[in-house]
Short mmCIF file of C-alpha atoms and ligand atoms in Angstrom, two decimals:
data_model
loop_
_atom_site.label_atom_id
_atom_site.label_comp_id
_atom_site.label_asym_id
_atom_site.label_seq_id
_atom_site.Cartn_x
_atom_site.Cartn_y
_atom_site.Cartn_z
CA MET A 16 -3.28 -12.85 -4.99
CA ASN A 17 -3.73 -9.84 -7.51
CA ILE A 18 -5.99 -7.16 -6.85
CA ILE A 19 -7.80 -4.21 -8.56
CA LEU A 20 -9.33 -1.33 -6.48
CA PHE A 21 -11.40 0.50 -8.75
CA GLY A 22 -13.32 3.73 -7.77
CA PRO A 23 -13.55 7.78 -8.26
CA PRO A 24 -11.24 10.05 -6.97
CA GLY A 25 -11.64 10.41 -3.23
CA ALA A 26 -13.30 6.92 -2.54
CA GLY A 27 -10.69 5.85 -0.52
CA LYS A 28 -8.71 3.86 -2.52
CA GLY A 29 -5.36 4.79 -1.01
CA THR A 30 -6.45 4.59 2.44
CA GLN A 31 -8.20 0.87 2.24
CA ALA A 32 -4.84 -0.11 -0.32
CA LYS A 33 -2.65 0.64 2.99
CA LEU A 34 -4.24 -1.30 4.98
CA LEU A 35 -5.02 -4.31 2.62
CA GLN A 36 -0.84 -4.16 1.94
CA ASP A 37 -0.39 -4.84 5.62
CA LYS A 38 -3.04 -7.58 6.01
CA TYR A 39 -2.05 -9.72 3.09
CA SER A 40 1.48 -8.81 2.92
CA ILE A 41 1.55 -7.93 -0.80
CA PRO A 42 2.49 -4.55 -2.13
CA HIS A 43 0.23 -1.39 -3.11
CA LEU A 44 1.04 -0.09 -6.79
CA SER A 45 -0.42 3.22 -6.93
CA THR A 46 0.25 4.82 -10.35
CA GLY A 47 -0.75 8.26 -8.98
CA ASN A 48 1.66 7.92 -6.23
CA ILE A 49 4.24 7.09 -9.17
CA PHE A 50 3.60 9.78 -10.93
CA ARG A 51 3.61 12.38 -7.99
CA SER A 52 7.09 11.06 -7.06
CA ALA A 53 8.22 11.34 -10.53
CA ILE A 54 7.10 15.19 -10.56
CA LYS A 55 8.92 16.00 -7.10
CA ASN A 56 11.47 14.44 -8.00
CA LYS A 57 11.62 15.81 -11.62
CA THR A 58 12.61 12.97 -13.58
CA PRO A 59 11.88 12.78 -17.22
CA LEU A 60 8.45 11.03 -16.66
CA GLY A 61 7.60 13.58 -13.91
CA VAL A 62 8.54 16.42 -16.80
CA LYS A 63 6.55 14.52 -19.29
CA VAL A 64 3.29 14.33 -16.89
CA LYS A 65 3.10 16.94 -14.60
CA SER A 66 1.30 19.34 -16.53
CA ILE A 67 -1.38 16.24 -17.45
CA LEU A 68 -1.90 15.76 -13.44
CA ASP A 69 -2.36 19.29 -13.11
CA SER A 70 -4.93 19.57 -15.22
CA GLY A 71 -6.70 16.58 -13.84
CA GLN A 72 -6.86 14.76 -17.39
CA LEU A 73 -5.64 11.06 -17.86
CA VAL A 74 -1.46 10.41 -18.52
CA PRO A 75 -1.85 8.97 -22.08
CA ASP A 76 -2.24 4.61 -22.02
CA GLU A 77 0.91 3.81 -23.68
CA THR A 78 2.92 5.66 -20.60
CA VAL A 79 0.59 4.29 -17.90
CA VAL A 80 0.99 0.95 -19.24
CA ASP A 81 4.42 0.87 -19.96
CA LEU A 82 5.07 1.96 -16.62
CA VAL A 83 2.66 -0.55 -14.89
CA ALA A 84 4.42 -3.47 -16.73
CA ASP A 85 7.53 -2.56 -15.90
CA GLU A 86 7.28 -1.92 -12.35
CA LEU A 87 5.08 -5.12 -11.86
CA THR A 88 8.11 -7.50 -13.29
CA LYS A 89 9.88 -6.29 -10.22
CA ASP A 90 10.83 -9.15 -7.27
CA LYS A 91 8.11 -8.08 -4.84
CA TYR A 92 5.31 -8.33 -7.13
CA LYS A 93 5.66 -11.68 -7.32
CA ASP A 94 3.15 -13.00 -4.72
CA GLY A 95 0.83 -10.67 -5.77
CA TYR A 96 0.11 -7.17 -5.69
CA ILE A 97 -3.29 -4.12 -5.26
CA LEU A 98 -3.66 -1.96 -7.97
CA ASP A 99 -4.92 1.76 -7.24
CA GLY A 100 -5.70 3.95 -10.15
CA PHE A 101 -4.62 1.68 -12.72
CA PRO A 102 -6.36 0.31 -15.19
CA ARG A 103 -8.19 3.46 -15.63
CA THR A 104 -9.55 3.25 -19.19
CA VAL A 105 -11.07 0.31 -21.28
CA PRO A 106 -7.63 0.26 -23.46
CA GLN A 107 -5.54 0.00 -19.98
CA ALA A 108 -7.80 -3.08 -18.89
CA GLU A 109 -7.31 -4.93 -22.41
CA ALA A 110 -3.28 -4.22 -21.97
CA PHE A 111 -3.47 -5.26 -18.50
CA ASP A 112 -5.24 -8.68 -19.59
CA ALA A 113 -2.76 -9.12 -22.23
CA PHE A 114 -0.09 -8.78 -20.04
CA LEU A 115 -1.43 -11.11 -17.15
CA GLU A 116 -2.31 -13.54 -20.03
CA LYS A 117 1.63 -13.19 -21.60
CA ASN A 118 2.58 -13.98 -17.49
CA ASN A 119 0.27 -16.90 -17.35
CA ASP A 120 -1.00 -14.64 -13.93
CA ALA A 121 -4.69 -14.05 -13.72
CA LEU A 122 -6.74 -11.65 -11.69
CA ASP A 123 -8.23 -12.79 -8.61
CA ALA A 124 -10.65 -9.38 -7.36
CA PHE A 125 -12.34 -6.26 -8.61
CA ILE A 126 -13.18 -4.50 -5.66
CA LEU A 127 -15.37 -1.47 -6.59
CA LEU A 128 -15.60 1.48 -3.83
CA SER A 129 -18.96 2.88 -4.34
CA VAL A 130 -19.24 6.47 -2.91
CA PRO A 131 -21.73 9.47 -3.73
CA GLU A 132 -20.15 12.34 -5.78
CA GLU A 133 -21.21 15.25 -3.74
CA GLU A 134 -19.65 13.02 -0.34
CA LEU A 135 -16.11 12.52 -2.77
CA ILE A 136 -15.95 16.35 -3.23
CA LYS A 137 -16.48 17.15 0.43
CA ARG A 138 -13.68 14.30 1.07
CA ILE A 139 -11.22 15.69 -1.35
CA LEU A 140 -11.64 19.48 -0.33
CA SER A 141 -11.23 18.50 3.17
CA ARG A 142 -8.60 16.36 3.30
CA GLY A 143 -5.42 18.56 3.10
CA GLU A 144 -3.02 16.68 1.02
CA ASP A 145 -1.77 19.88 -0.76
CA ARG A 146 -2.15 18.10 -4.35
CA SER A 147 -2.16 20.69 -6.96
CA ASP A 148 -5.57 18.90 -8.73
CA ASP A 149 -7.40 18.89 -5.52
CA THR A 150 -9.03 22.23 -6.39
CA GLU A 151 -12.77 22.16 -6.50
CA GLU A 152 -12.56 23.06 -10.04
CA LYS A 153 -9.98 20.28 -10.92
CA VAL A 154 -11.80 17.91 -8.84
CA LYS A 155 -14.68 18.85 -11.11
CA THR A 156 -12.81 17.93 -14.34
CA ARG A 157 -11.24 14.33 -12.38
CA LEU A 158 -14.97 13.52 -11.77
CA GLN A 159 -15.99 14.16 -15.27
CA VAL A 160 -13.01 12.05 -16.66
CA TYR A 161 -13.73 9.46 -14.34
CA ARG A 162 -17.57 9.29 -15.72
CA ASP A 163 -16.11 9.43 -19.25
CA GLU A 164 -13.12 7.23 -19.44
CA THR A 165 -12.95 5.52 -16.44
CA GLU A 166 -16.52 4.22 -15.47
CA PRO A 167 -16.73 1.79 -18.65
CA VAL A 168 -13.87 0.10 -17.35
CA LYS A 169 -16.45 -1.51 -14.60
CA ASN A 170 -18.47 -2.80 -17.16
CA TYR A 171 -15.48 -4.54 -19.01
CA TYR A 172 -14.53 -6.43 -15.38
CA ASP A 173 -18.71 -6.68 -15.33
CA GLN A 174 -18.39 -8.66 -18.44
CA GLN A 175 -15.71 -11.19 -16.91
CA GLY A 176 -18.00 -11.54 -13.89
CA LYS A 177 -14.93 -10.23 -11.74
CA VAL A 178 -16.63 -6.89 -10.08
CA GLN A 179 -17.75 -6.89 -6.12
CA GLU A 180 -18.98 -3.72 -5.38
CA ILE A 181 -18.51 -2.03 -1.90
CA ASP A 182 -20.34 0.17 0.16
CA GLY A 183 -17.87 3.14 0.77
CA LEU A 184 -19.64 5.18 2.86
CA GLY A 185 -18.83 4.59 6.84
CA SER A 186 -15.41 4.27 9.21
CA ILE A 187 -12.26 3.12 7.62
CA GLU A 188 -12.40 0.21 9.71
CA GLU A 189 -15.82 -0.53 8.19
CA ILE A 190 -15.19 -0.53 4.81
CA PHE A 191 -11.94 -2.27 5.45
CA GLU A 192 -13.97 -5.07 7.06
CA ARG A 193 -16.49 -5.02 3.96
CA ILE A 194 -13.54 -5.57 1.67
CA THR A 195 -11.98 -8.13 3.85
CA SER A 196 -14.99 -10.04 3.56
CA ALA A 197 -15.61 -9.74 -0.16
CA LEU A 198 -11.87 -11.20 -0.58
CA SER A 199 -12.58 -14.04 1.30
CA VAL A 200 -14.78 -15.78 -1.14
CA HIS A 201 -11.61 -15.52 -3.11
CA LYS A 202 -9.21 -19.23 -2.41
CA THR A 203 -6.20 -17.70 -2.84
CA VAL A 204 -6.76 -15.32 0.30
P1 ADP B 324 -7.51 10.31 -7.89
O1 ADP B 324 -8.04 8.70 -7.93
O2 ADP B 324 -7.70 11.17 -6.50
O3 ADP B 324 -7.74 10.90 -8.79
P2 ADP B 324 -4.53 9.38 -8.33
O4 ADP B 324 -3.56 9.76 -7.08
O5 ADP B 324 -4.96 7.64 -8.77
O6 ADP B 324 -5.92 10.31 -7.79
O7 ADP B 324 -4.29 9.56 -9.79
C1 ADP B 324 -3.88 11.49 -9.94
C2 ADP B 324 -3.74 11.30 -11.31
O8 ADP B 324 -2.45 10.86 -11.76
C3 ADP B 324 -4.76 11.32 -12.48
O9 ADP B 324 -6.02 12.45 -12.39
C4 ADP B 324 -4.25 11.22 -13.38
O10 ADP B 324 -3.61 12.28 -14.30
C5 ADP B 324 -3.10 10.24 -13.13
N1 ADP B 324 -3.00 8.96 -13.31
C6 ADP B 324 -2.92 8.13 -12.48
N2 ADP B 324 -3.31 7.00 -13.04
C7 ADP B 324 -3.39 7.16 -14.23
C8 ADP B 324 -3.84 5.88 -15.05
N3 ADP B 324 -3.80 4.73 -15.01
N4 ADP B 324 -4.18 6.42 -16.57
C9 ADP B 324 -4.08 7.63 -16.75
N5 ADP B 324 -3.68 8.84 -15.65
C10 ADP B 324 -3.23 8.52 -14.55
#
């Protein structure tokens, strides 16, 4: 079961991905978490992407695609995975499709978590995660980048008839219930 959890910054992807990971016993892969951990550990990747994350812009497609393709070949992903934060541009989505095809695999579900913009800003500024990109100015940049570069990814998967839109307003449990009932239509779950 391969799932993409998609939505703007602050939509709750990370929170829901963790719950899904426990329910379906498939690992959660967050590109943002990989980058933050690389930055914390000052690895070559971390050094390369630090200023990009701090600015709220996107890491170059090639870097992200190579990273994800590498990660997904690890044994722990063999029964499926939940992608959070990837693909974030149309070229990344195309590269991911090529990766799936090459591995004789397919995407099972694309879950879009919808949350109005005012609510996103409120959530991010109050979540207290101590992220250097969680300031009001950087959040506005990230939302702009989402609109310009990431939202077209939804249209890309719409053309494949894969998008399931979930209302991202409500309690964590309510939203989780909506996602799992959307996923239950897929035979592989
Ligand atoms: P959020 O969804 O709250 O913005 P993430 O943790 O998903 O947070 O991403 C944080 C930052 O990591 C992004 O602003 C971007 O700089 C970088 N990043 C994460 N995933 C990608 C990706 N697929 N492509 C490019 N940059 C990425």
